[in-house]
Tab-separated table of C-alpha atoms and ligand atoms in Angstrom:
chain	number	residue	atom	x	y	z
A	6	UNK	CA	97.557	136.041	110.452
A	7	UNK	CA	101.306	136.054	109.623
A	8	UNK	CA	104.036	135.578	112.242
A	9	UNK	CA	107.669	135.930	112.269
A	10	UNK	CA	109.152	132.688	113.347
A	11	UNK	CA	112.757	132.472	112.629
A	12	UNK	CA	113.666	128.977	113.544
A	13	UNK	CA	111.723	125.780	112.930
A	14	UNK	CA	112.535	122.062	113.506
A	15	UNK	CA	111.618	119.073	111.865
A	16	UNK	CA	111.307	115.508	113.211
A	17	UNK	CA	109.731	111.446	111.990
A	18	UNK	CA	108.441	109.750	114.791
A	19	UNK	CA	106.630	106.452	115.101
A	20	UNK	CA	107.015	103.782	112.483
A	21	UNK	CA	108.897	105.029	109.268
A	22	UNK	CA	107.225	105.390	105.977
A	23	UNK	CA	108.705	105.715	102.329
A	24	UNK	CA	108.690	109.433	101.439
A	25	UNK	CA	109.411	110.535	104.490
A	26	UNK	CA	112.805	111.636	103.540
A	27	UNK	CA	110.811	113.619	100.711
A	28	UNK	CA	108.854	115.361	103.072
A	29	UNK	CA	111.945	116.363	105.419
A	30	UNK	CA	113.492	117.499	102.252
A	31	UNK	CA	110.327	119.610	101.239
A	32	UNK	CA	110.104	121.248	105.011
A	33	UNK	CA	113.640	121.838	104.671
A	34	UNK	CA	114.114	123.801	101.351
A	35	UNK	CA	110.697	125.677	101.764
A	36	UNK	CA	111.576	126.866	104.892
A	37	UNK	CA	114.968	127.774	103.729
A	38	UNK	CA	113.551	129.615	100.780
A	39	UNK	CA	111.633	131.804	103.084
A	40	UNK	CA	114.390	132.478	105.205
A	41	UNK	CA	114.142	130.546	108.125
A	42	UNK	CA	116.630	128.531	109.996
A	43	UNK	CA	116.024	124.405	110.174
A	44	UNK	CA	117.116	122.143	112.633
A	45	UNK	CA	116.525	118.703	112.057
A	46	UNK	CA	115.902	116.555	115.309
A	47	UNK	CA	117.176	112.956	115.456
A	48	UNK	CA	115.154	110.008	116.340
A	49	UNK	CA	111.654	111.470	117.187
A	50	UNK	CA	110.823	112.752	120.530
A	51	UNK	CA	113.466	110.377	121.865
A	52	UNK	CA	116.039	112.505	120.275
A	53	UNK	CA	114.627	115.527	120.846
A	54	UNK	CA	114.632	114.856	124.721
A	55	UNK	CA	118.209	114.079	124.384
A	56	UNK	CA	119.095	117.254	122.345
A	57	UNK	CA	119.871	115.484	119.232
A	58	UNK	CA	119.408	118.627	117.213
A	59	UNK	CA	121.631	119.270	113.969
A	60	UNK	CA	121.301	122.399	111.856
A	61	UNK	CA	120.047	121.596	108.230
A	62	UNK	CA	121.287	123.203	104.736
A	63	UNK	CA	119.715	122.654	101.157
A	64	UNK	CA	122.688	120.265	100.780
A	65	UNK	CA	121.944	117.927	103.798
A	66	UNK	CA	118.737	116.791	101.864
A	67	UNK	CA	120.214	116.218	98.550
A	68	UNK	CA	120.100	112.814	97.151
A	69	UNK	CA	117.466	111.666	99.362
A	70	UNK	CA	113.911	112.157	97.572
A	71	UNK	CA	114.296	108.676	96.445
A	72	UNK	CA	115.248	106.991	99.363
A	73	UNK	CA	113.191	104.815	101.640
A	74	UNK	CA	113.175	105.218	105.595
A	75	UNK	CA	113.999	108.356	107.007
A	76	UNK	CA	117.739	110.146	107.268
A	77	UNK	CA	116.503	111.691	110.502
A	78	UNK	CA	115.696	108.129	112.149
A	79	UNK	CA	112.804	107.575	114.189
A	80	UNK	CA	111.921	106.209	117.292
A	81	UNK	CA	109.222	105.346	119.752
A	82	UNK	CA	109.561	107.156	123.038
A	83	UNK	CA	107.586	106.382	126.296
A	84	UNK	CA	108.873	109.570	128.095
A	85	UNK	CA	107.181	111.864	125.718
A	86	UNK	CA	103.771	110.486	126.856
A	87	UNK	CA	104.400	111.825	130.511
A	88	UNK	CA	103.800	115.403	131.515
A	89	UNK	CA	107.328	115.952	132.621
A	90	UNK	CA	108.761	114.624	129.226
A	91	UNK	CA	106.172	117.242	127.239
A	92	UNK	CA	107.641	119.940	129.378
A	93	UNK	CA	111.147	119.250	128.945
A	94	UNK	CA	110.670	118.828	125.189
A	95	UNK	CA	109.121	122.073	125.047
A	96	UNK	CA	112.224	123.370	126.912
A	97	UNK	CA	114.549	122.137	124.844
A	98	UNK	CA	112.901	123.292	121.832
A	99	UNK	CA	112.684	126.927	123.413
A	100	UNK	CA	116.418	126.796	124.404
A	101	UNK	CA	117.459	126.010	120.925
A	102	UNK	CA	115.157	128.734	119.713
A	103	UNK	CA	112.790	126.431	117.887
A	104	UNK	CA	109.467	128.227	117.483
A	105	UNK	CA	107.748	126.472	115.139
A	106	UNK	CA	108.035	122.106	114.791
A	107	UNK	CA	106.679	120.018	111.861
A	108	UNK	CA	106.053	116.418	112.956
A	109	UNK	CA	105.838	113.585	110.648
A	110	UNK	CA	104.433	110.734	111.744
A	111	UNK	CA	101.030	109.135	112.845
A	112	UNK	CA	98.207	109.779	115.167
A	113	UNK	CA	100.610	109.011	118.304
A	114	UNK	CA	103.164	111.598	117.336
A	115	UNK	CA	100.409	113.991	116.807
A	116	UNK	CA	99.118	113.817	120.046
A	117	UNK	CA	102.611	114.817	121.276
A	118	UNK	CA	102.631	117.737	118.815
A	119	UNK	CA	99.376	118.766	120.521
A	120	UNK	CA	100.658	118.791	123.768
A	121	UNK	CA	103.669	120.780	122.656
A	122	UNK	CA	101.441	123.151	120.875
A	123	UNK	CA	99.820	123.426	124.395
A	124	UNK	CA	102.994	124.491	125.823
A	125	UNK	CA	103.490	127.255	123.569
A	126	UNK	CA	105.390	125.544	120.724
A	127	UNK	CA	103.718	125.953	117.026
A	128	UNK	CA	103.187	122.703	115.676
A	129	UNK	CA	101.957	121.137	112.218
A	130	UNK	CA	101.738	117.391	111.708
A	131	UNK	CA	102.297	115.649	108.296
A	132	UNK	CA	100.609	112.036	107.837
A	133	UNK	CA	103.121	109.571	107.490
A	134	UNK	CA	102.600	105.948	107.638
A	135	UNK	CA	102.090	102.727	105.372
A	136	UNK	CA	98.533	101.867	107.187
A	137	UNK	CA	96.467	104.861	105.988
A	138	UNK	CA	94.896	104.870	109.411
A	139	UNK	CA	95.016	108.206	110.033
A	140	UNK	CA	91.308	109.378	110.300
A	141	UNK	CA	91.213	112.946	108.882
A	142	UNK	CA	92.955	112.198	105.680
A	143	UNK	CA	92.382	110.304	102.871
A	144	UNK	CA	96.119	109.498	102.085
A	145	UNK	CA	99.066	108.957	104.365
A	146	UNK	CA	102.708	108.968	103.126
A	147	UNK	CA	104.072	105.830	102.468
A	148	UNK	CA	100.783	103.643	101.807
A	149	UNK	CA	101.247	103.638	97.965
A	150	UNK	CA	104.734	102.266	98.035
A	151	UNK	CA	103.817	99.726	101.034
A	152	UNK	CA	101.002	98.448	99.015
A	153	UNK	CA	103.006	98.139	95.649
A	154	UNK	CA	105.732	96.422	97.600
A	155	UNK	CA	103.334	94.001	99.335
A	156	UNK	CA	101.139	93.370	95.839
A	157	UNK	CA	104.270	92.398	94.016
A	158	UNK	CA	105.521	89.831	96.872
A	159	UNK	CA	101.917	88.461	96.939
A	160	UNK	CA	102.006	87.920	93.153
A	161	UNK	CA	105.229	85.918	93.616
A	162	UNK	CA	103.529	83.724	96.343
A	163	UNK	CA	100.638	83.155	94.310
A	164	UNK	CA	103.192	81.787	91.192
A	165	UNK	CA	104.128	79.125	93.626
A	166	UNK	CA	100.883	78.653	95.196
A	167	UNK	CA	99.014	77.991	91.846
A	168	UNK	CA	102.196	75.676	90.853
A	169	UNK	CA	101.543	73.388	93.857
A	170	UNK	CA	97.825	73.807	93.824
A	171	UNK	CA	97.903	75.099	97.768
A	172	UNK	CA	96.191	77.605	99.879
A	173	UNK	CA	98.189	80.835	101.011
A	174	UNK	CA	97.377	82.769	103.920
A	175	UNK	CA	99.376	86.054	103.590
A	176	UNK	CA	99.853	88.375	106.222
A	177	UNK	CA	99.906	91.906	105.382
A	178	UNK	CA	100.846	95.076	108.131
A	179	UNK	CA	98.429	97.822	109.117
A	180	UNK	CA	98.428	97.692	112.715
A	181	UNK	CA	94.501	97.424	113.895
A	182	UNK	CA	93.569	98.790	110.070
A	183	UNK	CA	92.629	96.818	106.919
A	184	UNK	CA	93.528	99.259	104.110
A	185	UNK	CA	96.521	97.543	102.989
A	186	UNK	CA	95.187	94.203	103.187
A	187	UNK	CA	91.654	95.632	101.249
A	188	UNK	CA	93.761	97.276	98.566
A	189	UNK	CA	96.230	93.762	98.451
A	190	UNK	CA	93.037	91.774	98.143
A	191	UNK	CA	91.656	93.856	95.282
A	192	UNK	CA	94.890	94.390	93.148
A	193	UNK	CA	95.985	90.710	93.936
A	194	UNK	CA	92.694	89.145	92.989
A	195	UNK	CA	92.677	87.177	96.116
A	196	UNK	CA	89.766	84.588	96.903
A	197	UNK	CA	89.130	85.981	100.759
A	198	UNK	CA	90.233	89.297	102.421
A	199	UNK	CA	90.336	89.341	106.049
A	200	UNK	CA	89.854	92.560	107.481
A	201	UNK	CA	89.923	93.755	111.163
A	202	UNK	CA	87.056	95.887	110.682
A	203	UNK	CA	84.802	93.327	109.156
A	204	UNK	CA	86.192	89.820	110.531
A	205	UNK	CA	83.424	87.732	111.933
A	206	UNK	CA	85.706	84.941	113.010
A	207	UNK	CA	83.529	82.358	111.562
A	208	UNK	CA	86.332	80.094	109.704
A	209	UNK	CA	84.246	77.171	109.084
A	210	UNK	CA	82.569	79.764	106.273
A	211	UNK	CA	86.276	80.301	104.842
A	212	UNK	CA	87.179	76.376	104.849
A	213	UNK	CA	83.459	75.609	103.200
A	214	UNK	CA	84.231	78.184	100.479
A	215	UNK	CA	87.716	76.845	99.515
A	216	UNK	CA	86.306	73.288	99.348
A	217	UNK	CA	83.696	74.689	97.015
A	218	UNK	CA	86.346	76.602	94.900
A	219	UNK	CA	88.509	73.452	94.452
A	220	UNK	CA	85.268	71.854	93.027
A	221	UNK	CA	84.994	74.671	90.661
A	222	UNK	CA	88.205	74.108	89.449
A	223	UNK	CA	90.248	77.028	91.299
A	224	UNK	CA	94.095	75.897	91.776
A	225	UNK	CA	94.829	78.185	94.480
A	226	UNK	CA	93.262	80.122	97.309
A	227	UNK	CA	94.724	83.261	98.360
A	228	UNK	CA	93.899	84.671	101.636
A	229	UNK	CA	94.994	87.933	102.544
A	230	UNK	CA	94.849	88.590	106.118
A	231	UNK	CA	95.488	91.565	107.830
A	232	UNK	CA	97.968	91.925	110.893
A	233	UNK	CA	94.857	93.170	113.043
A	234	UNK	CA	93.498	89.627	112.787
A	235	UNK	CA	96.762	87.820	112.752
A	236	UNK	CA	97.431	84.309	113.673
A	237	UNK	CA	98.383	83.373	110.130
A	238	UNK	CA	100.644	80.433	110.994
A	239	UNK	CA	97.835	78.561	112.885
A	240	UNK	CA	95.054	79.492	110.916
A	241	UNK	CA	96.954	78.034	107.697
A	242	UNK	CA	97.298	74.891	109.903
A	243	UNK	CA	93.721	74.513	110.539
A	244	UNK	CA	92.583	75.272	107.007
A	245	UNK	CA	94.984	72.634	106.028
A	246	UNK	CA	93.483	70.089	108.552
A	247	UNK	CA	89.931	70.788	107.601
A	248	UNK	CA	90.014	71.058	103.914
A	249	UNK	CA	92.931	68.664	103.090
A	250	UNK	CA	94.378	71.170	100.845
A	251	UNK	CA	97.904	71.980	101.390
A	252	UNK	CA	98.036	75.383	102.982
A	253	UNK	CA	101.083	77.786	103.808
A	254	UNK	CA	101.361	81.039	105.976
A	255	UNK	CA	103.431	84.147	104.826
A	256	UNK	CA	103.731	86.761	106.839
A	257	UNK	CA	105.328	89.708	104.951
A	258	UNK	CA	106.198	91.979	107.463
A	259	UNK	CA	108.718	94.687	107.614
A	260	UNK	CA	109.827	94.525	104.107
A	261	UNK	CA	106.396	96.319	103.436
A	262	UNK	CA	108.003	99.489	105.117
A	263	UNK	CA	111.356	99.756	103.212
A	264	UNK	CA	112.180	100.696	99.740
A	265	UNK	CA	112.335	103.670	97.203
A	266	UNK	CA	108.932	105.838	97.590
A	267	UNK	CA	106.653	105.665	94.672
A	268	UNK	CA	105.722	109.021	92.629
A	269	UNK	CA	102.945	109.398	94.321
A	270	UNK	CA	104.582	109.033	97.824
A	271	UNK	CA	107.257	111.790	96.562
A	272	UNK	CA	104.634	114.012	95.114
A	273	UNK	CA	102.271	113.695	98.305
A	274	UNK	CA	105.412	114.224	100.626
A	275	UNK	CA	106.835	117.003	98.990
A	276	UNK	CA	103.600	118.955	98.844
A	277	UNK	CA	102.581	118.060	102.483
A	278	UNK	CA	105.861	118.963	103.504
A	279	UNK	CA	105.528	122.833	101.862
A	280	UNK	CA	102.264	123.309	103.108
A	281	UNK	CA	103.156	122.611	106.763
A	282	UNK	CA	105.884	125.253	106.620
A	283	UNK	CA	103.465	127.548	104.928
A	284	UNK	CA	101.212	127.070	107.777
A	285	UNK	CA	103.638	127.920	110.303
A	286	UNK	CA	104.618	131.026	108.691
A	287	UNK	CA	100.717	131.904	108.369
A	288	UNK	CA	101.404	131.579	112.337
A	289	UNK	CA	99.288	128.308	112.672
A	290	UNK	CA	99.606	125.743	115.404
A	291	UNK	CA	98.177	122.373	116.205
A	292	UNK	CA	97.098	121.559	113.062
A	293	UNK	CA	97.565	118.485	110.909
A	294	UNK	CA	97.926	118.558	107.056
A	295	UNK	CA	95.708	116.241	105.250
A	296	UNK	CA	94.268	115.023	101.643
A	297	UNK	CA	90.412	115.204	100.942
A	298	UNK	CA	88.292	115.418	97.757
A	299	UNK	CA	91.443	116.136	95.705
A	300	UNK	CA	92.671	119.285	97.724
A	301	UNK	CA	95.321	119.618	100.367
A	302	UNK	CA	93.636	120.998	103.684
A	303	UNK	CA	94.438	121.280	107.174
A	304	UNK	CA	92.682	120.224	110.693
A	305	UNK	CA	92.967	121.164	114.291
A	306	UNK	CA	94.908	118.268	115.628
A	307	UNK	CA	92.254	117.947	118.651
A	308	UNK	CA	89.485	117.708	115.683
A	309	UNK	CA	91.676	115.333	113.612
A	310	UNK	CA	92.059	113.090	116.289
A	311	UNK	CA	88.538	112.584	116.980
A	312	UNK	CA	87.525	111.779	113.490
A	313	UNK	CA	86.598	108.620	112.242
A	314	UNK	CA	87.146	107.030	108.780
A	315	UNK	CA	85.475	103.801	107.901
A	316	UNK	CA	86.380	101.007	105.572
A	317	UNK	CA	84.662	101.706	102.064
A	318	UNK	CA	82.091	99.198	102.224
A	319	UNK	CA	81.337	99.426	98.475
A	320	UNK	CA	85.044	98.458	97.691
A	321	UNK	CA	85.121	95.550	100.072
A	322	UNK	CA	81.860	94.370	98.212
A	323	UNK	CA	83.514	94.460	95.148
A	324	UNK	CA	86.339	92.693	96.223
A	325	UNK	CA	84.016	89.659	97.399
A	326	UNK	CA	82.157	89.987	94.363
A	327	UNK	CA	85.309	89.661	92.016
A	328	UNK	CA	86.546	86.725	93.607
A	329	UNK	CA	84.102	84.224	92.446
B	26	ADP	P1	102.478	106.847	115.237
B	26	ADP	O1	102.772	108.467	115.141
B	26	ADP	O2	102.734	106.335	114.062
B	26	ADP	O3	101.121	106.685	115.850
B	26	ADP	P2	103.060	105.881	117.834
B	26	ADP	O4	101.541	105.646	118.514
B	26	ADP	O5	104.076	104.737	118.428
B	26	ADP	O6	103.208	106.179	116.188
B	26	ADP	O7	103.580	107.336	118.642
B	26	ADP	C1	104.794	107.541	118.223
B	26	ADP	C2	105.345	108.483	119.256
B	26	ADP	O8	104.735	109.540	119.578
B	26	ADP	C3	105.283	107.625	120.569
B	26	ADP	O9	106.525	106.914	120.785
B	26	ADP	C4	105.594	108.788	121.843
B	26	ADP	O10	106.982	109.401	121.927
B	26	ADP	C5	104.456	110.024	121.218
B	26	ADP	N1	103.342	110.117	121.820
B	26	ADP	C6	102.493	108.723	121.314
B	26	ADP	N2	100.928	109.223	121.838
B	26	ADP	C7	101.344	110.366	123.035
B	26	ADP	C8	100.396	110.828	123.747
B	26	ADP	N3	99.211	110.749	123.935
B	26	ADP	N4	101.054	112.356	124.126
B	26	ADP	C9	102.207	112.455	123.660
B	26	ADP	N5	103.060	111.742	123.262
B	26	ADP	C10	102.553	110.746	122.405
B	27	F6P	O1	102.488	101.534	111.741
B	27	F6P	C1	103.278	100.835	110.854
B	27	F6P	C2	103.572	99.619	111.038
B	27	F6P	O2	104.558	99.163	110.283
B	27	F6P	C3	102.193	98.622	111.336
B	27	F6P	O3	101.756	98.529	110.127
B	27	F6P	C4	102.796	97.653	112.316
B	27	F6P	O4	101.851	97.345	113.019
B	27	F6P	C5	103.675	98.078	113.212
B	27	F6P	O5	104.278	99.556	112.557
B	27	F6P	C6	105.041	97.528	113.278
B	27	F6P	O6	105.931	98.407	114.380
B	27	F6P	P1	107.231	97.904	114.567
B	27	F6P	O7	108.511	98.267	113.739
B	27	F6P	O8	107.754	98.397	116.203
B	27	F6P	O9	107.520	96.358	114.559
């Protein structure tokens, strides 16, 4: 069912992620190529409610594919969670003639898109978050860059940790999800990976393992701790006290969200951005773009928000098996 949408909008919402710019570029250029007008909405739903809306040309997205962050900027917006805010947002989009909206963000941002779709705006979501925690898709834009940034930082901590024969508790982002921690744990050869999905809070087991590892001649002990568990500074103090091994905590923090996107993030963002516009041109609404079994697909947002993705047990087991 094709429709004759003339103007679309694009916004980025929630935490920024490397590759969001490549997605914006793909949305703008695909739409312009199909003869549509494109309006960029600055600062996510917050900017939409303040009518921060700018016309976008092909040149406006020149020289951004390689840049981290989002040129449209992003925000979190409490008002958009209210019915009044949602009606106001839909009214503003209609006032500007924006019939279709591409929302680049996470689950929260898609919930906003779902509400706008119910109010007569055609909406498509693109998964953009370093956390990889969107259940309907195997990939989210930003994860690859963030995990490589974290991996390189952890390598550096490991050098000094080994030199001083210390234990290091290194906290990586991910909100309530452990994907960044799991991947860093495997890639950095960590002795211990603490995932919110798996953690049993039995710290004594970790302490015993540190002591055993020391006896076996290991010079360092790297614990990758997911943000969803947190408490890294106190954890390091407790470990030092119990094991006698000097222990330091490093919280990598927001540096994981910045930087030039990797090739993978640029390519996924470009394809997902183009697909979002294709879906709008087919008359689709309330959909989110995803990637599964090697294919770019799309789901109904209601369905997508109810899906459940698990931490891959086999990968977690391998990480543990390799940490001897
Ligand atoms: P993410 O999109 O990365 O999950 P957030 O959860 O912070 O990030 O959501 C981003 C924004 O989406 C929120 O600040 C809010 O404006 C909007 N949003 C979140 N949940 C809802 C909801 N249930 N209904 C409407 N809008 C929502
Ligand atoms: O969702 C991305 C993310 O970086 C999470 O990993 C983290 O929990 C959160 O955003 C941090 O948000 P803020 O930038 O508001 O501190």
